[in-house]
Amino acid sequence: DIQMTQSPPSLSASIGDRVTITCQASQDINNYLNWYQQTPGRAPNLLIFDASNLATGVPSRFSGSGSGTDFSLIISSLQPEDVATYYCQHYANLPLTFGGGTKVEIK
Amino acid sequence: QVHLQESGPGLVKPSQTLSLTCTVFNDSISGGDYYWSWIRQPPGKGLEWIGYIFYSGTTYYKPSLDSRLTISLDTSKNQFSLKLTSVTAADTAVYYCARGGGCSSSNCAIDYWGQGTLVTVSS
């Protein structure tokens, strides 16, 4: 199985801050990577697909980049509604696997 | 808007079978474009994709669960189901059904999720 390692496991930032979450795959996955946001008590929601494409309805302050083994999710200006846990997920082969998650809080 | 709804018992005894059903609204599971997945999340932990089914009946199960897991379709009811046998406390989790897990004409993402249902394995 491909292992997905996210960092940091958690972070605390101020409103308006730029936030970067990284995801590293244990082998080359091209750009076969998605990002999800899970707010407390809710199901995950697709944010970004194919490493850099914004899903429908996702605010433009979210962006994704990367290819190969190293990927990033950036929130350009953190908002209160962005408090959530963020997960990366590869689809290079089966089984699909998720990163361990990054919990984002407001300082 | 596509909507998925899980249903099934919230409590299962150890060694018994966990059975859940997912009803899909505003999409057809036999439409031929999407895969239909089950994902679980133990309390306070991360996400684990456990398997999918395609409209043709093709399935893939996570290898560590393969001997205990069955995913099936009921196209007449627009539902798909999960059965996990010989459960232990380690199977306690919120179980989500979802659209995606394979590549469609749109993307290769899991784009719609049910609200999730907590299944506790305990005597």
Short mmCIF file of C-alpha atoms in Angstrom, two decimals:
data_model
loop_
_atom_site.label_atom_id
_atom_site.label_comp_id
_atom_site.label_asym_id
_atom_site.label_seq_id
_atom_site.Cartn_x
_atom_site.Cartn_y
_atom_site.Cartn_z
CA ASP A 1 0.00 0.00 0.00
CA ILE A 2 1.12 3.57 -0.64
CA GLN A 3 1.65 5.45 2.62
CA MET A 4 0.58 9.08 2.81
CA THR A 5 2.28 11.21 5.46
CA GLN A 6 0.84 14.60 6.36
CA SER A 7 2.49 17.36 8.33
CA PRO A 8 2.01 18.96 10.65
CA PRO A 9 -0.54 16.80 12.53
CA SER A 10 -2.04 20.01 13.87
CA LEU A 11 -1.53 23.73 13.64
CA SER A 12 -2.87 26.91 15.15
CA ALA A 13 -2.93 30.11 13.11
CA SER A 14 -4.53 33.54 13.19
CA ILE A 15 -7.35 34.77 11.01
CA GLY A 16 -5.86 36.01 7.76
CA ASP A 17 -2.72 33.88 8.02
CA ARG A 18 -1.39 31.82 5.15
CA VAL A 19 -1.51 28.15 6.07
CA THR A 20 0.40 25.35 4.37
CA ILE A 21 -0.23 21.64 4.86
CA THR A 22 2.05 19.09 3.26
CA CYS A 23 1.45 15.51 2.15
CA GLN A 24 4.17 13.09 1.13
CA ALA A 25 3.57 9.81 -0.69
CA SER A 26 5.77 6.77 -0.14
CA GLN A 27 6.20 6.42 -3.90
CA ASP A 28 5.62 8.47 -7.06
CA ILE A 29 1.87 9.04 -7.53
CA ASN A 30 2.10 11.55 -10.40
CA ASN A 31 -0.68 14.05 -9.62
CA TYR A 32 -3.14 11.39 -8.47
CA LEU A 33 -4.02 13.19 -5.26
CA ASN A 34 -7.16 14.64 -3.71
CA TRP A 35 -7.70 16.82 -0.63
CA TYR A 36 -10.70 16.74 1.69
CA GLN A 37 -11.92 18.97 4.50
CA GLN A 38 -13.74 17.48 7.49
CA THR A 39 -15.40 19.90 9.88
CA PRO A 40 -16.21 18.59 13.38
CA GLY A 41 -19.06 16.10 13.40
CA ARG A 42 -19.48 16.12 9.63
CA ALA A 43 -18.55 13.94 6.71
CA PRO A 44 -15.48 14.86 4.65
CA ASN A 45 -15.97 17.21 1.73
CA LEU A 46 -13.92 17.22 -1.48
CA LEU A 47 -11.72 20.32 -1.74
CA ILE A 48 -9.22 19.65 -4.49
CA PHE A 49 -8.86 16.88 -7.06
CA ASP A 50 -5.95 15.94 -9.30
CA ALA A 51 -3.60 17.78 -6.91
CA SER A 52 -4.51 21.27 -8.02
CA ASN A 53 -8.10 21.51 -9.30
CA LEU A 54 -10.62 23.21 -7.05
CA ALA A 55 -13.85 21.27 -6.52
CA THR A 56 -17.13 23.01 -7.25
CA GLY A 57 -18.06 25.65 -4.70
CA VAL A 58 -14.69 25.68 -2.91
CA PRO A 59 -13.43 29.20 -2.11
CA SER A 60 -10.48 30.43 -4.13
CA ARG A 61 -8.36 30.92 -0.99
CA PHE A 62 -7.74 27.17 -1.17
CA SER A 63 -5.13 25.89 -3.59
CA GLY A 64 -3.17 22.73 -4.15
CA SER A 65 0.13 21.96 -5.78
CA GLY A 66 2.67 19.22 -6.23
CA SER A 67 3.49 16.14 -8.24
CA GLY A 68 5.40 12.93 -7.74
CA THR A 69 5.74 12.43 -3.99
CA ASP A 70 5.36 15.91 -2.48
CA PHE A 71 2.15 17.90 -2.32
CA SER A 72 0.82 21.00 -0.57
CA LEU A 73 -2.55 22.41 0.37
CA ILE A 74 -2.50 26.17 0.94
CA ILE A 75 -5.11 28.36 2.55
CA SER A 76 -4.10 31.87 1.49
CA SER A 77 -6.03 33.71 4.20
CA LEU A 78 -7.39 31.59 7.04
CA GLN A 79 -11.05 32.14 7.91
CA PRO A 80 -13.03 30.98 10.97
CA GLU A 81 -15.01 28.50 8.85
CA ASP A 82 -11.76 26.78 7.83
CA VAL A 83 -11.43 25.17 11.27
CA ALA A 84 -11.36 21.52 10.28
CA THR A 85 -9.20 18.48 9.73
CA TYR A 86 -7.71 18.18 6.25
CA TYR A 87 -6.86 14.87 4.59
CA CYS A 88 -4.94 14.00 1.46
CA GLN A 89 -5.80 10.80 -0.47
CA HIS A 90 -4.04 9.15 -3.39
CA TYR A 91 -5.63 7.20 -6.22
CA ALA A 92 -2.49 5.95 -7.98
CA ASN A 93 -3.47 2.35 -7.29
CA LEU A 94 -5.61 0.25 -4.97
CA PRO A 95 -6.17 0.32 -2.11
CA LEU A 96 -6.82 4.02 -1.85
CA THR A 97 -5.21 5.46 1.26
CA PHE A 98 -5.54 8.71 3.18
CA GLY A 99 -3.01 10.74 5.08
CA GLY A 100 -3.35 10.91 8.83
CA GLY A 101 -4.93 14.33 8.76
CA THR A 102 -3.96 17.88 9.77
CA LYS A 103 -6.15 19.61 12.32
CA VAL A 104 -6.37 23.37 11.77
CA GLU A 105 -7.39 25.63 14.63
CA ILE A 106 -7.64 29.37 15.16
CA LYS A 107 -5.11 30.98 17.46
CA GLN B 1 -27.78 17.27 -5.66
CA VAL B 2 -26.65 13.70 -5.05
CA HIS B 3 -27.45 12.47 -1.56
CA LEU B 4 -26.43 9.27 0.19
CA GLN B 5 -27.92 7.86 3.39
CA GLU B 6 -26.52 5.02 5.48
CA SER B 7 -28.78 2.77 7.54
CA GLY B 8 -28.26 -0.19 9.84
CA PRO B 9 -27.74 -1.23 13.45
CA GLY B 10 -25.63 1.01 15.64
CA LEU B 11 -24.55 -1.84 17.92
CA VAL B 12 -23.14 -5.20 16.91
CA LYS B 13 -21.86 -7.95 19.18
CA PRO B 14 -18.32 -9.27 18.79
CA SER B 15 -17.98 -12.16 16.31
CA GLN B 16 -21.27 -11.20 14.62
CA THR B 17 -21.85 -9.57 11.23
CA LEU B 18 -22.03 -5.82 10.66
CA SER B 19 -24.54 -4.96 7.91
CA LEU B 20 -25.12 -1.51 6.48
CA THR B 21 -27.09 -0.21 3.51
CA CYS B 22 -26.58 2.98 1.55
CA THR B 23 -29.49 4.51 -0.33
CA VAL B 24 -28.55 6.85 -3.16
CA PHE B 25 -30.77 9.76 -4.17
CA ASN B 26 -30.60 11.85 -7.36
CA ASP B 27 -28.21 9.49 -9.10
CA SER B 28 -28.46 5.97 -10.44
CA ILE B 29 -25.99 3.41 -9.12
CA SER B 30 -26.50 1.48 -12.35
CA GLY B 31 -25.78 4.53 -14.47
CA GLY B 32 -22.38 3.20 -15.38
CA ASP B 33 -20.08 6.11 -14.57
CA TYR B 34 -19.37 5.95 -10.86
CA TYR B 35 -17.89 3.65 -8.29
CA TRP B 36 -19.59 3.35 -4.91
CA SER B 37 -17.37 3.14 -1.84
CA TRP B 38 -17.39 2.46 1.87
CA ILE B 39 -15.01 4.39 4.12
CA ARG B 40 -14.74 4.17 7.89
CA GLN B 41 -13.33 6.34 10.65
CA PRO B 42 -12.66 5.00 14.16
CA PRO B 43 -13.59 7.51 16.87
CA GLY B 44 -11.01 10.29 17.01
CA LYS B 45 -8.93 8.77 14.21
CA GLY B 46 -8.39 9.14 10.47
CA LEU B 47 -10.13 7.83 7.38
CA GLU B 48 -9.81 4.28 6.05
CA TRP B 49 -11.15 3.35 2.61
CA ILE B 50 -12.35 -0.24 2.76
CA GLY B 51 -13.70 -1.02 -0.69
CA TYR B 52 -15.93 -0.23 -3.65
CA ILE B 53 -18.39 -1.66 -6.14
CA PHE B 54 -19.07 -0.69 -9.73
CA TYR B 55 -22.45 -0.91 -11.47
CA SER B 56 -21.28 -4.08 -13.23
CA GLY B 57 -20.83 -5.77 -9.87
CA THR B 58 -17.04 -5.51 -9.95
CA THR B 59 -15.69 -5.08 -6.44
CA TYR B 60 -12.40 -4.31 -4.75
CA TYR B 61 -11.82 -4.89 -1.07
CA LYS B 62 -8.94 -3.66 1.04
CA PRO B 63 -6.73 -6.75 1.37
CA SER B 64 -6.65 -6.67 5.18
CA LEU B 65 -10.48 -6.96 5.18
CA ASP B 66 -10.93 -9.09 2.08
CA SER B 67 -11.76 -12.33 3.91
CA ARG B 68 -14.52 -10.67 5.98
CA LEU B 69 -16.00 -8.09 3.62
CA THR B 70 -18.76 -8.19 1.01
CA ILE B 71 -20.11 -5.20 -0.89
CA SER B 72 -23.18 -5.72 -3.06
CA LEU B 73 -25.68 -3.79 -5.17
CA ASP B 74 -29.48 -3.71 -5.25
CA THR B 75 -30.22 -1.73 -8.37
CA SER B 76 -33.99 -2.07 -7.95
CA LYS B 77 -33.74 -0.03 -4.74
CA ASN B 78 -30.78 2.12 -5.85
CA GLN B 79 -28.83 0.85 -2.85
CA PHE B 80 -25.51 -0.74 -2.12
CA SER B 81 -24.60 -2.64 1.00
CA LEU B 82 -21.71 -3.67 3.20
CA LYS B 83 -21.37 -6.85 5.23
CA LEU B 84 -18.41 -7.33 7.54
CA THR B 85 -18.24 -10.66 9.34
CA SER B 86 -16.55 -11.71 12.58
CA VAL B 87 -16.34 -8.17 13.93
CA THR B 88 -14.21 -7.10 16.86
CA ALA B 89 -13.88 -3.87 18.82
CA ALA B 90 -11.35 -2.73 16.21
CA ASP B 91 -14.23 -2.47 13.73
CA THR B 92 -15.96 0.20 15.83
CA ALA B 93 -16.13 3.28 13.61
CA VAL B 94 -18.27 5.78 11.78
CA TYR B 95 -19.02 4.13 8.45
CA TYR B 96 -19.51 6.38 5.43
CA CYS B 97 -20.91 5.42 2.07
CA ALA B 98 -19.77 7.58 -0.80
CA ARG B 99 -19.75 8.09 -4.55
CA GLY B 100 -16.31 7.62 -6.06
CA GLY B 101 -13.20 5.62 -5.38
CA GLY B 102 -12.53 4.97 -9.04
CA CYS B 103 -12.32 7.33 -11.99
CA SER B 104 -15.46 8.69 -13.60
CA SER B 105 -15.81 10.96 -16.59
CA SER B 106 -15.62 13.88 -14.15
CA ASN B 107 -12.75 13.04 -11.82
CA CYS B 108 -11.10 10.36 -9.73
CA ALA B 109 -12.30 11.69 -6.39
CA ILE B 110 -14.83 10.77 -3.76
CA ASP B 111 -17.23 13.59 -4.43
CA TYR B 112 -20.36 12.82 -2.42
CA TRP B 113 -20.47 11.31 1.06
CA GLY B 114 -23.25 10.13 3.31
CA GLN B 115 -23.52 11.68 6.76
CA GLY B 116 -21.99 8.57 8.33
CA THR B 117 -23.31 6.13 10.89
CA LEU B 118 -21.55 5.05 14.08
CA VAL B 119 -21.31 1.31 14.55
CA THR B 120 -20.10 0.13 17.93
CA VAL B 121 -18.92 -3.43 18.44
CA SER B 122 -19.59 -4.41 22.02
CA SER B 123 -21.25 -7.15 24.01
#
